[in-house]
């Protein structure tokens, strides 16, 4: 993805479809290539730190992105979300996010919309998407962008959403392997 700032704001353009590199069993090489790619993206994009923030769930993906944003951009503020209908004592995501933020020295805020704001956000999300939602977290992301990021001037948010599907599971690695080897994919079609 290519980012550029124009007179009307940020422009985002897909330059190529990403397929994770194959390292033929050499996980250290794959980790090194991925780390370099992520660090390069942060450096090349040259985001204004005042307009940049990170969503930190405390998982591996968001923690890596938060560490890179901190090291490369000086970002010291992170955010996470919690459902208004979930008992805070049972909310592992809250614990993961706050402990990860503390260990990285981040100033962290957990966004918990009111139940009324969440329900209104659900209606707004369906209206904007023009289709039913398939994920409850969509509403949390919508409300944090609307209620926290937009008023604070944040224009770019780093988020690890979807990274598990790209790198994390053997099944996904197998699917990506098939993308790079169309004859094998065709053979499976039979």
Coordinates of C-alpha atoms in Angstrom, one line a residue:
X1 CA 0.0 0.0 0.0
X2 CA 1.3 3.4 -0.9
X3 CA 0.4 6.5 1.2
X4 CA 0.7 10.1 0.1
X5 CA -0.5 13.3 1.4
X6 CA -2.4 15.5 -1.0
X7 CA -4.1 18.9 -0.6
X8 CA -7.3 17.2 0.6
X9 CA -5.6 14.8 3.0
X10 CA -4.1 11.3 2.9
X11 CA -4.4 9.2 -0.3
X12 CA -4.1 5.4 -0.1
X13 CA -3.3 3.3 -3.1
X14 CA -2.7 -0.4 -3.4
X15 CA 0.5 -0.9 -5.4
X16 CA 0.6 -4.7 -5.4
X17 CA -1.1 -7.6 -3.8
X18 CA 0.9 -8.8 -0.8
X19 CA 1.7 -12.4 -0.5
X20 CA 4.0 -13.4 2.5
X21 CA 7.4 -14.5 1.3
X22 CA 8.3 -18.1 1.5
X23 CA 11.4 -18.9 3.4
X24 CA 11.5 -22.6 2.8
X25 CA 11.5 -23.6 6.5
X26 CA 13.8 -20.8 7.5
X27 CA 11.6 -19.0 10.1
X28 CA 14.4 -16.7 11.2
X29 CA 14.8 -15.4 7.6
X30 CA 11.0 -14.9 7.3
X31 CA 10.9 -13.0 10.6
X32 CA 13.8 -10.8 9.5
X33 CA 12.1 -10.1 6.1
X34 CA 8.8 -9.2 7.8
X35 CA 10.5 -7.1 10.4
X36 CA 12.4 -5.1 7.8
X37 CA 9.2 -4.6 5.7
X38 CA 7.2 -3.3 8.7
X39 CA 10.0 -1.0 9.8
X40 CA 10.5 0.3 6.2
X41 CA 6.8 1.1 5.9
X42 CA 6.8 3.2 9.0
X43 CA 10.0 5.0 8.0
X44 CA 9.0 5.6 4.4
X45 CA 5.5 6.8 5.1
X46 CA 6.9 9.5 7.3
X47 CA 3.7 9.9 9.4
X48 CA 3.3 13.0 11.4
X49 CA 3.5 11.7 15.0
X50 CA 0.8 14.1 16.1
X51 CA -1.6 12.5 13.6
X52 CA -0.5 8.9 14.2
X53 CA -1.7 6.4 16.9
X54 CA -1.8 2.6 17.5
X55 CA -4.5 0.2 18.5
X56 CA -2.9 -2.2 21.0
X57 CA -4.9 -5.3 21.9
X58 CA -1.9 -6.8 23.7
X59 CA -1.6 -9.6 21.2
X60 CA 1.6 -10.4 19.3
X61 CA 0.6 -8.4 16.1
X62 CA -0.4 -5.2 17.7
X63 CA 2.4 -5.4 20.2
X64 CA 5.0 -5.6 17.3
X65 CA 3.4 -2.7 15.5
X66 CA 3.3 -0.6 18.7
X67 CA 7.0 -1.3 19.4
X68 CA 7.9 -0.3 15.9
X69 CA 5.8 2.9 16.1
X70 CA 7.4 3.8 19.4
X71 CA 10.9 3.2 18.0
X72 CA 10.6 4.7 14.6
X73 CA 8.0 7.5 15.2
X74 CA 8.3 8.2 18.9
X75 CA 4.7 7.2 19.4
X76 CA 3.9 6.9 23.1
X77 CA 0.1 6.7 23.1
X78 CA -1.9 3.6 22.5
X79 CA -5.5 2.7 22.5
X80 CA -7.7 -0.4 22.9
X81 CA -11.5 -1.0 23.1
X82 CA -13.8 -2.9 25.3
X83 CA -17.5 -3.9 25.0
X84 CA -19.9 -2.0 27.3
X85 CA -21.8 -5.3 27.9
X86 CA -18.8 -7.4 29.0
X87 CA -17.9 -7.8 32.7
X88 CA -14.5 -6.1 33.1
X89 CA -13.3 -8.8 35.5
X90 CA -13.7 -11.4 32.6
X91 CA -12.3 -9.2 29.9
X92 CA -8.9 -10.8 29.0
X93 CA -8.4 -8.3 26.1
X94 CA -8.4 -5.4 28.6
X95 CA -5.8 -7.2 30.7
X96 CA -3.6 -8.0 27.7
X97 CA -3.8 -4.5 26.3
X98 CA -3.1 -2.7 29.6
X99 CA -0.2 -4.9 30.7
X100 CA 1.4 -4.8 27.2
X101 CA 1.1 -1.0 27.2
X102 CA 2.6 -0.8 30.6
X103 CA 5.6 -3.0 29.7
X104 CA 6.3 -0.9 26.6
X105 CA 6.0 2.4 28.5
X106 CA 3.0 3.5 26.5
X107 CA 0.3 6.0 27.7
X108 CA -2.7 3.8 27.2
X109 CA -6.4 4.5 27.1
X110 CA -9.2 1.9 26.9
X111 CA -12.2 3.1 25.0
X112 CA -15.5 1.7 26.4
X113 CA -18.5 3.3 24.7
X114 CA -21.8 3.5 26.7
X115 CA -24.3 0.9 25.8
X116 CA -26.4 3.6 24.0
X117 CA -23.3 4.7 22.0
X118 CA -22.6 1.1 21.1
X119 CA -26.1 0.4 19.8
X120 CA -26.2 3.7 17.9
X121 CA -22.8 2.7 16.5
X122 CA -24.2 -0.6 15.3
X123 CA -26.9 1.3 13.4
X124 CA -24.4 3.7 12.0
X125 CA -22.0 0.9 10.9
X126 CA -24.8 -0.9 9.0
X127 CA -25.9 2.4 7.4
X128 CA -22.3 3.1 6.3
X129 CA -21.5 -0.4 5.1
X130 CA -25.0 -0.9 3.6
X131 CA -24.9 -4.5 4.7
X132 CA -25.2 -6.5 7.9
X133 CA -22.1 -6.6 10.1
X134 CA -20.3 -9.9 10.7
X135 CA -18.1 -8.8 13.6
X136 CA -19.1 -7.0 16.8
X137 CA -15.6 -5.4 17.0
X138 CA -16.5 -3.3 13.9
X139 CA -18.7 -1.2 16.1
X140 CA -15.9 -0.7 18.6
X141 CA -13.6 0.4 15.9
X142 CA -16.2 2.8 14.4
X143 CA -16.9 4.4 17.8
X144 CA -13.2 4.8 18.7
X145 CA -12.5 6.4 15.4
X146 CA -15.5 8.7 15.7
X147 CA -15.3 9.5 19.4
X148 CA -11.6 9.5 20.1
X149 CA -9.4 9.6 17.0
X150 CA -11.3 12.2 14.9
X151 CA -11.6 14.8 17.7
X152 CA -7.9 14.3 18.7
X153 CA -6.6 14.9 15.2
X154 CA -5.5 11.3 14.7
X155 CA -5.6 10.6 11.0
X156 CA -3.5 7.3 10.7
X157 CA -3.9 4.3 13.0
X158 CA -1.7 1.2 13.0
X159 CA -3.6 -1.9 13.7
X160 CA -2.7 -5.6 13.6
X161 CA -6.2 -6.8 12.6
X162 CA -5.9 -9.6 10.1
X163 CA -2.3 -10.4 10.6
X164 CA -3.0 -13.8 12.1
X165 CA -4.8 -14.7 8.9
X166 CA -1.8 -13.6 6.9
X167 CA 1.1 -15.1 8.9
X168 CA -0.1 -16.9 12.0
X169 CA -1.6 -20.2 11.1
X170 CA -0.2 -23.1 9.1
X171 CA -3.5 -23.3 7.1
X172 CA -3.1 -19.7 6.0
X173 CA 0.6 -20.3 5.1
X174 CA -0.6 -23.2 3.0
X175 CA -3.1 -21.0 1.2
X176 CA -0.5 -18.4 0.5
X177 CA 1.8 -21.1 -0.8
X178 CA -1.0 -22.1 -3.3
X179 CA -1.2 -18.4 -4.4
X180 CA 2.4 -18.6 -5.4
X181 CA 2.2 -22.0 -7.0
X182 CA -0.9 -21.9 -9.3
X183 CA -0.3 -25.4 -10.8
X184 CA -0.5 -27.0 -7.3
X185 CA -3.6 -25.0 -6.6
X186 CA -5.1 -26.3 -9.9
X187 CA -4.1 -29.9 -9.0
X188 CA -6.1 -29.5 -5.7
X189 CA -9.1 -28.4 -7.8
X190 CA -9.4 -32.0 -9.2

